[in-house]
Amino acid sequence: MTYAASIAAAPVIREPLHAPVAQLVRGGVVEGVHYGSVVVLAADGSVDLQIGDIEAAFYPRSALKPVQAVAMLRAGLPLDGELLSLAAASHSGEERHLAGTRRILELAGVTEDDLRNVPDLPYDPVVRDVWIREGRLPSRLAQNCSGKHAAMLMTARLNGWSLDDYLDPGHPLQQAIAEIVEDLTGQAIAQVTVDGCGAPLFSVSLHGLARAAARITTAPAGTPEARVADAMREHAEMASGSGRDVAALMRAVPGLLTKDGFEGVQMAALPDGRAVAVKIADGADRARGPVAAAALARAGVAPALLAEFGSVPLLGGGAVVGGLRPTRALDPLSG
């Protein structure tokens, strides 16, 4: 461990003390409330805003993929551009994603049969419906983490590491990833479990996730961190999908890097180090986007750039009768 001197203790595993972060309003009445936690970091790394519990251990889920991609680059992965973005992706299962994953596997000298992620249908509902109509079955290639898994296989192959057990937490690849998770978050890992795709999942704090996002976007040009940020920003649809809100957000806000994750997680950071991280307690994806947009506004992003992301309309009888909005604690202008 070459970075141990700067690593703080692991966050405490406890029930997070979440707070209200979003309201569902119908006809002027609050119909529902989403709890969660939010942290906004200033460019110097200090905490500008915190709501809820930003220090408890939690699982960043796929919001940690840019960090995993940095670790693989540090271990010798030679990808850039679209394929590097795909290595950090939770992709939608579009043909470009499948073709890119096949290309990584080809470069690694392995096949789809070597993947150890779980078979699934494409994540995008439109693409998934087409698959079902065509009678296509779930596959490891279509599963939204296949780009990351292909990159893991390539990294393992280049280093002479075994392939069959590349998902074992004790495997050299996963140990290398864990080291970089601790380096970029600035804290020890609290717990290791298994993510939905089968890869090891590392528990840190929401504060640590925001620090990692800032570290990636402020890194000097040409470093593994900067290469990941550049690839994801320049090829946002490869890191997600053509209809995904995180891709649209990176197109709308110059220099922004953002990545979402299951269970209501999102991180985002700007090139000057301003960063945010969001966790929605009930895992509701509908609250994630508006809360992240409000956090970015609190970080200083021009509200006009965030207008399309700040709320979710609520329909009644086919007409808009309300919407989901951030709470006043997060967005003083809401309500």
CSV table of C-alpha atoms in Angstrom, one decimal:
chain,number,residue,atom,x,y,z
A,1,MET,CA,0.0,0.0,0.0
A,2,THR,CA,1.8,3.1,-1.2
A,3,TYR,CA,-0.9,5.6,-0.1
A,4,ALA,CA,-1.5,4.4,3.4
A,5,ALA,CA,-0.1,7.6,5.0
A,6,SER,CA,-3.0,9.6,3.7
A,7,ILE,CA,-5.8,7.1,4.4
A,8,ALA,CA,-8.2,7.9,7.2
A,9,ALA,CA,-10.0,5.2,9.2
A,10,ALA,CA,-12.9,3.4,7.6
A,11,PRO,CA,-16.4,5.0,8.0
A,12,VAL,CA,-18.6,3.6,10.8
A,13,ILE,CA,-21.1,1.0,9.8
A,14,ARG,CA,-24.4,2.2,11.3
A,15,GLU,CA,-28.0,3.0,10.3
A,16,PRO,CA,-27.6,6.3,8.3
A,17,LEU,CA,-29.2,9.4,9.8
A,18,HIS,CA,-30.9,10.5,6.5
A,19,ALA,CA,-32.9,13.6,6.2
A,20,PRO,CA,-35.7,14.8,3.8
A,21,VAL,CA,-34.2,15.8,0.4
A,22,ALA,CA,-37.1,15.7,-2.0
A,23,GLN,CA,-40.9,16.0,-1.9
A,24,LEU,CA,-43.6,14.7,-4.2
A,25,VAL,CA,-46.2,17.4,-4.6
A,26,ARG,CA,-49.6,16.8,-6.1
A,27,GLY,CA,-52.0,19.6,-6.5
A,28,GLY,CA,-50.1,21.8,-4.0
A,29,VAL,CA,-50.1,19.1,-1.3
A,30,VAL,CA,-47.0,17.1,-0.3
A,31,GLU,CA,-47.9,13.5,-1.1
A,32,GLY,CA,-44.6,11.9,-0.4
A,33,VAL,CA,-41.1,12.6,1.0
A,34,HIS,CA,-37.8,11.0,-0.1
A,35,TYR,CA,-35.1,10.9,2.6
A,36,GLY,CA,-31.4,10.8,1.8
A,37,SER,CA,-28.0,12.4,2.2
A,38,VAL,CA,-26.2,15.0,0.2
A,39,VAL,CA,-22.7,16.5,0.3
A,40,VAL,CA,-21.3,19.4,-1.6
A,41,LEU,CA,-17.6,20.1,-1.6
A,42,ALA,CA,-15.9,23.4,-2.4
A,43,ALA,CA,-13.0,23.6,-4.8
A,44,ASP,CA,-10.6,23.4,-1.9
A,45,GLY,CA,-12.2,20.2,-0.7
A,46,SER,CA,-14.0,21.7,2.3
A,47,VAL,CA,-17.7,20.8,2.9
A,48,ASP,CA,-19.9,23.5,1.6
A,49,LEU,CA,-23.2,21.7,2.4
A,50,GLN,CA,-24.2,18.5,4.1
A,51,ILE,CA,-27.6,17.1,4.6
A,52,GLY,CA,-28.3,13.8,6.3
A,53,ASP,CA,-25.4,11.5,7.1
A,54,ILE,CA,-22.4,11.9,4.8
A,55,GLU,CA,-19.9,9.9,7.0
A,56,ALA,CA,-21.7,6.6,7.5
A,57,ALA,CA,-20.5,3.6,5.5
A,58,PHE,CA,-22.6,3.0,2.4
A,59,TYR,CA,-22.3,1.3,-1.0
A,60,PRO,CA,-21.7,3.6,-3.9
A,61,ARG,CA,-22.8,0.9,-6.3
A,62,SER,CA,-22.0,1.8,-9.9
A,63,ALA,CA,-21.1,5.4,-9.0
A,64,LEU,CA,-17.7,3.8,-8.1
A,65,LYS,CA,-17.0,2.6,-11.6
A,66,PRO,CA,-14.8,5.6,-12.6
A,67,VAL,CA,-12.6,4.8,-9.6
A,68,GLN,CA,-12.4,1.1,-10.7
A,69,ALA,CA,-11.5,2.3,-14.2
A,70,VAL,CA,-8.7,4.5,-12.7
A,71,ALA,CA,-7.4,1.4,-10.9
A,72,MET,CA,-7.3,-0.6,-14.0
A,73,LEU,CA,-5.4,2.1,-15.9
A,74,ARG,CA,-2.9,2.2,-13.1
A,75,ALA,CA,-2.5,-1.5,-13.5
A,76,GLY,CA,-1.7,-1.2,-17.2
A,77,LEU,CA,-5.1,-1.2,-19.0
A,78,PRO,CA,-4.3,0.5,-22.4
A,79,LEU,CA,-7.8,1.7,-23.2
A,80,ASP,CA,-8.9,5.3,-24.1
A,81,GLY,CA,-11.8,7.1,-25.7
A,82,GLU,CA,-15.0,5.2,-26.2
A,83,LEU,CA,-13.7,1.9,-24.9
A,84,LEU,CA,-12.4,3.5,-21.7
A,85,SER,CA,-15.8,5.2,-21.2
A,86,LEU,CA,-17.4,1.8,-21.6
A,87,ALA,CA,-15.1,0.3,-19.0
A,88,ALA,CA,-16.6,2.8,-16.5
A,89,ALA,CA,-20.1,2.3,-17.8
A,90,SER,CA,-23.5,1.2,-16.6
A,91,HIS,CA,-24.6,0.9,-20.2
A,92,SER,CA,-28.0,0.6,-21.7
A,93,GLY,CA,-27.4,-2.5,-23.8
A,94,GLU,CA,-27.5,-0.6,-27.2
A,95,GLU,CA,-25.6,-2.2,-30.1
A,96,ARG,CA,-22.7,0.3,-29.7
A,97,HIS,CA,-22.3,-1.0,-26.1
A,98,LEU,CA,-22.3,-4.6,-27.2
A,99,ALA,CA,-19.9,-4.0,-30.0
A,100,GLY,CA,-17.5,-2.1,-27.8
A,101,THR,CA,-17.5,-4.8,-25.2
A,102,ARG,CA,-16.8,-7.4,-27.9
A,103,ARG,CA,-13.9,-5.2,-29.0
A,104,ILE,CA,-12.4,-5.1,-25.5
A,105,LEU,CA,-12.8,-8.9,-25.2
A,106,GLU,CA,-11.1,-9.3,-28.6
A,107,LEU,CA,-8.2,-7.1,-27.6
A,108,ALA,CA,-7.8,-9.1,-24.4
A,109,GLY,CA,-7.8,-12.4,-26.3
A,110,VAL,CA,-10.8,-13.7,-24.5
A,111,THR,CA,-14.5,-14.4,-25.3
A,112,GLU,CA,-17.9,-13.7,-23.8
A,113,ASP,CA,-17.7,-17.1,-22.1
A,114,ASP,CA,-14.9,-15.7,-20.0
A,115,LEU,CA,-17.1,-13.0,-18.5
A,116,ARG,CA,-18.4,-13.7,-14.9
A,117,ASN,CA,-21.0,-11.0,-14.7
A,118,VAL,CA,-24.6,-12.2,-14.5
A,119,PRO,CA,-26.7,-12.7,-17.7
A,120,ASP,CA,-29.3,-10.1,-18.1
A,121,LEU,CA,-31.5,-8.3,-20.7
A,122,PRO,CA,-30.5,-4.7,-21.8
A,123,TYR,CA,-31.0,-2.0,-19.2
A,124,ASP,CA,-32.8,0.4,-21.5
A,125,PRO,CA,-36.5,-0.4,-21.6
A,126,VAL,CA,-36.9,0.2,-25.3
A,127,VAL,CA,-33.9,-1.9,-26.2
A,128,ARG,CA,-35.1,-4.6,-23.8
A,129,ASP,CA,-38.5,-4.7,-25.4
A,130,VAL,CA,-37.0,-5.2,-28.8
A,131,TRP,CA,-34.9,-8.1,-27.4
A,132,ILE,CA,-38.0,-9.7,-26.0
A,133,ARG,CA,-39.9,-9.3,-29.2
A,134,GLU,CA,-37.1,-10.9,-31.1
A,135,GLY,CA,-36.9,-13.8,-28.7
A,136,ARG,CA,-33.4,-13.0,-27.6
A,137,LEU,CA,-32.3,-14.4,-24.2
A,138,PRO,CA,-30.4,-12.7,-21.3
A,139,SER,CA,-26.7,-12.6,-21.9
A,140,ARG,CA,-23.6,-11.5,-20.1
A,141,LEU,CA,-22.8,-9.2,-22.9
A,142,ALA,CA,-26.1,-7.3,-22.6
A,143,GLN,CA,-25.8,-6.9,-18.8
A,144,ASN,CA,-25.1,-3.3,-18.0
A,145,CYS,CA,-21.7,-4.0,-16.4
A,146,SER,CA,-20.2,-6.0,-19.2
A,147,GLY,CA,-17.8,-3.3,-20.3
A,148,LYS,CA,-16.3,-3.1,-16.9
A,149,HIS,CA,-16.0,-6.9,-16.7
A,150,ALA,CA,-14.4,-7.1,-20.1
A,151,ALA,CA,-11.9,-4.4,-19.0
A,152,MET,CA,-11.2,-6.4,-15.8
A,153,LEU,CA,-10.4,-9.5,-17.9
A,154,MET,CA,-8.1,-7.4,-20.1
A,155,THR,CA,-6.3,-6.0,-17.1
A,156,ALA,CA,-5.9,-9.5,-15.6
A,157,ARG,CA,-4.6,-10.9,-18.8
A,158,LEU,CA,-2.1,-8.1,-19.3
A,159,ASN,CA,-0.7,-8.7,-15.8
A,160,GLY,CA,-0.5,-12.5,-16.1
A,161,TRP,CA,-3.2,-12.9,-13.4
A,162,SER,CA,-5.7,-15.8,-13.4
A,163,LEU,CA,-9.0,-15.2,-15.3
A,164,ASP,CA,-11.5,-17.7,-13.8
A,165,ASP,CA,-11.4,-16.1,-10.4
A,166,TYR,CA,-11.0,-12.4,-11.4
A,167,LEU,CA,-14.0,-11.5,-9.2
A,168,ASP,CA,-12.6,-13.0,-6.0
A,169,PRO,CA,-11.9,-10.1,-3.5
A,170,GLY,CA,-8.5,-11.7,-2.9
A,171,HIS,CA,-7.5,-11.7,-6.6
A,172,PRO,CA,-4.6,-9.3,-7.4
A,173,LEU,CA,-7.0,-7.3,-9.7
A,174,GLN,CA,-9.5,-6.7,-6.9
A,175,GLN,CA,-6.8,-6.0,-4.4
A,176,ALA,CA,-5.4,-3.3,-6.8
A,177,ILE,CA,-8.8,-1.8,-7.2
A,178,ALA,CA,-9.4,-1.7,-3.4
A,179,GLU,CA,-6.1,0.1,-3.0
A,180,ILE,CA,-7.1,2.8,-5.4
A,181,VAL,CA,-10.6,3.1,-3.8
A,182,GLU,CA,-8.9,3.9,-0.6
A,183,ASP,CA,-6.4,6.2,-2.3
A,184,LEU,CA,-9.0,8.3,-4.1
A,185,THR,CA,-11.7,8.4,-1.3
A,186,GLY,CA,-9.0,9.0,1.3
A,187,GLN,CA,-10.4,6.4,3.7
A,188,ALA,CA,-10.1,2.8,4.5
A,189,ILE,CA,-12.9,0.5,3.1
A,190,ALA,CA,-15.5,-0.4,5.7
A,191,GLN,CA,-16.9,-3.5,4.2
A,192,VAL,CA,-16.6,-5.6,1.1
A,193,THR,CA,-19.6,-7.4,-0.4
A,194,VAL,CA,-20.9,-8.5,-3.9
A,195,ASP,CA,-22.4,-6.0,-6.3
A,196,GLY,CA,-25.4,-7.0,-8.5
A,197,CYS,CA,-23.1,-7.9,-11.4
A,198,GLY,CA,-21.0,-10.2,-9.2
A,199,ALA,CA,-18.0,-7.9,-8.8
A,200,PRO,CA,-16.7,-6.9,-5.3
A,201,LEU,CA,-18.4,-3.8,-3.9
A,202,PHE,CA,-16.5,-1.6,-1.5
A,203,SER,CA,-18.2,0.4,1.2
A,204,VAL,CA,-17.0,3.9,1.9
A,205,SER,CA,-18.8,7.2,2.9
A,206,LEU,CA,-20.7,9.6,0.8
A,207,HIS,CA,-18.1,12.2,1.7
A,208,GLY,CA,-15.4,9.8,0.5
A,209,LEU,CA,-17.2,9.3,-2.8
A,210,ALA,CA,-17.3,13.0,-3.4
A,211,ARG,CA,-13.6,13.3,-2.6
A,212,ALA,CA,-12.9,10.6,-5.2
A,213,ALA,CA,-14.9,12.4,-7.8
A,214,ALA,CA,-13.0,15.6,-7.1
A,215,ARG,CA,-9.6,13.8,-7.3
A,216,ILE,CA,-10.5,12.4,-10.7
A,217,THR,CA,-11.5,15.7,-12.3
A,218,THR,CA,-8.6,17.7,-10.9
A,219,ALA,CA,-5.9,15.3,-11.8
A,220,PRO,CA,-3.2,16.5,-14.3
A,221,ALA,CA,-3.7,15.8,-18.0
A,222,GLY,CA,-2.5,12.4,-19.1
A,223,THR,CA,-2.9,10.7,-15.6
A,224,PRO,CA,-5.2,7.7,-15.3
A,225,GLU,CA,-7.7,9.9,-13.5
A,226,ALA,CA,-7.8,12.5,-16.2
A,227,ARG,CA,-8.0,9.9,-18.9
A,228,VAL,CA,-11.1,8.4,-17.3
A,229,ALA,CA,-12.7,11.8,-16.9
A,230,ASP,CA,-11.9,12.8,-20.4
A,231,ALA,CA,-13.3,9.5,-21.9
A,232,MET,CA,-16.5,9.7,-20.0
A,233,ARG,CA,-17.2,13.3,-20.8
A,234,GLU,CA,-16.3,13.0,-24.4
A,235,HIS,CA,-18.2,9.7,-24.8
A,236,ALA,CA,-21.1,10.2,-22.4
A,237,GLU,CA,-23.4,7.8,-24.2
A,238,MET,CA,-20.9,5.0,-24.0
A,239,ALA,CA,-20.8,5.4,-20.2
A,240,SER,CA,-24.6,5.2,-19.9
A,241,GLY,CA,-26.9,5.4,-23.0
A,242,SER,CA,-28.4,7.7,-25.5
A,243,GLY,CA,-31.5,8.4,-23.4
A,244,ARG,CA,-29.9,8.6,-20.0
A,245,ASP,CA,-30.0,11.7,-17.8
A,246,VAL,CA,-26.4,11.5,-16.7
A,247,ALA,CA,-25.3,11.6,-20.4
A,248,ALA,CA,-27.5,14.7,-20.9
A,249,LEU,CA,-26.2,16.3,-17.8
A,250,MET,CA,-22.6,16.0,-18.9
A,251,ARG,CA,-23.5,17.5,-22.3
A,252,ALA,CA,-25.3,20.4,-20.6
A,253,VAL,CA,-22.7,21.4,-18.0
A,254,PRO,CA,-19.2,22.1,-19.5
A,255,GLY,CA,-16.5,20.0,-17.9
A,256,LEU,CA,-18.8,18.0,-15.6
A,257,LEU,CA,-18.2,14.4,-14.8
A,258,THR,CA,-21.1,12.4,-13.3
A,259,LYS,CA,-21.9,8.8,-12.7
A,260,ASP,CA,-25.1,7.2,-11.3
A,261,GLY,CA,-25.5,4.0,-9.4
A,262,PHE,CA,-28.4,1.7,-8.3
A,263,GLU,CA,-30.2,2.5,-5.1
A,264,GLY,CA,-30.3,6.2,-5.7
A,265,VAL,CA,-26.6,7.1,-5.8
A,266,GLN,CA,-24.9,9.8,-7.9
A,267,MET,CA,-21.6,11.6,-7.8
A,268,ALA,CA,-20.5,14.6,-9.9
A,269,ALA,CA,-17.5,16.9,-10.1
A,270,LEU,CA,-16.2,19.8,-12.0
A,271,PRO,CA,-12.6,20.4,-13.2
A,272,ASP,CA,-11.9,22.9,-10.4
A,273,GLY,CA,-12.7,20.3,-7.7
A,274,ARG,CA,-16.2,21.2,-6.8
A,275,ALA,CA,-18.0,18.0,-6.2
A,276,VAL,CA,-21.3,16.5,-5.0
A,277,ALA,CA,-22.5,13.1,-3.9
A,278,VAL,CA,-26.1,12.0,-3.4
A,279,LYS,CA,-27.7,8.9,-1.8
A,280,ILE,CA,-31.5,8.5,-1.8
A,281,ALA,CA,-32.5,6.4,1.2
A,282,ASP,CA,-35.2,4.4,-0.5
A,283,GLY,CA,-33.2,3.9,-3.6
A,284,ALA,CA,-35.7,5.8,-5.8
A,285,ASP,CA,-34.2,6.8,-9.1
A,286,ARG,CA,-36.9,9.5,-9.7
A,287,ALA,CA,-35.5,11.5,-6.7
A,288,ARG,CA,-31.8,11.0,-7.6
A,289,GLY,CA,-31.6,13.3,-10.6
A,290,PRO,CA,-33.5,16.4,-9.2
A,291,VAL,CA,-31.5,16.1,-5.9
A,292,ALA,CA,-28.2,15.9,-7.7
A,293,ALA,CA,-29.1,18.9,-9.9
A,294,ALA,CA,-30.0,20.9,-6.8
A,295,ALA,CA,-26.7,19.9,-5.2
A,296,LEU,CA,-24.9,21.1,-8.3
A,297,ALA,CA,-26.7,24.4,-8.2
A,298,ARG,CA,-25.6,24.7,-4.6
A,299,ALA,CA,-22.0,24.0,-5.8
A,300,GLY,CA,-22.3,27.0,-8.1
A,301,VAL,CA,-23.4,25.5,-11.5
A,302,ALA,CA,-25.7,28.0,-13.3
A,303,PRO,CA,-29.3,27.1,-12.6
A,304,ALA,CA,-30.2,27.6,-16.3
A,305,LEU,CA,-27.9,24.7,-17.2
A,306,LEU,CA,-29.7,22.5,-14.8
A,307,ALA,CA,-33.3,23.5,-15.6
A,308,GLU,CA,-34.3,20.3,-17.4
A,309,PHE,CA,-32.9,18.1,-14.5
A,310,GLY,CA,-34.3,19.9,-11.5
A,311,SER,CA,-37.8,18.3,-11.3
A,312,VAL,CA,-39.9,15.4,-12.4
A,313,PRO,CA,-43.4,16.1,-13.6
A,314,LEU,CA,-46.3,14.3,-11.9
A,315,LEU,CA,-49.3,13.5,-14.1
A,316,GLY,CA,-53.0,13.2,-13.2
A,317,GLY,CA,-55.4,12.2,-15.9
A,318,GLY,CA,-52.7,12.9,-18.5
A,319,ALA,CA,-52.0,16.5,-17.3
A,320,VAL,CA,-49.2,17.8,-15.1
A,321,VAL,CA,-50.6,18.3,-11.6
A,322,GLY,CA,-47.4,18.5,-9.6
A,323,GLY,CA,-44.0,17.1,-9.5
A,324,LEU,CA,-41.0,15.9,-7.5
A,325,ARG,CA,-38.8,18.8,-6.2
A,326,PRO,CA,-35.9,19.1,-3.8
A,327,THR,CA,-36.7,20.3,-0.2
A,328,ARG,CA,-35.9,23.8,0.9
A,329,ALA,CA,-32.9,22.6,2.9
A,330,LEU,CA,-31.3,21.7,-0.4
A,331,ASP,CA,-33.0,24.2,-2.7
A,332,PRO,CA,-34.0,27.4,-0.9
A,333,LEU,CA,-36.0,28.6,-3.9
A,334,SER,CA,-38.2,25.5,-4.1
A,335,GLY,CA,-41.7,25.5,-3.0
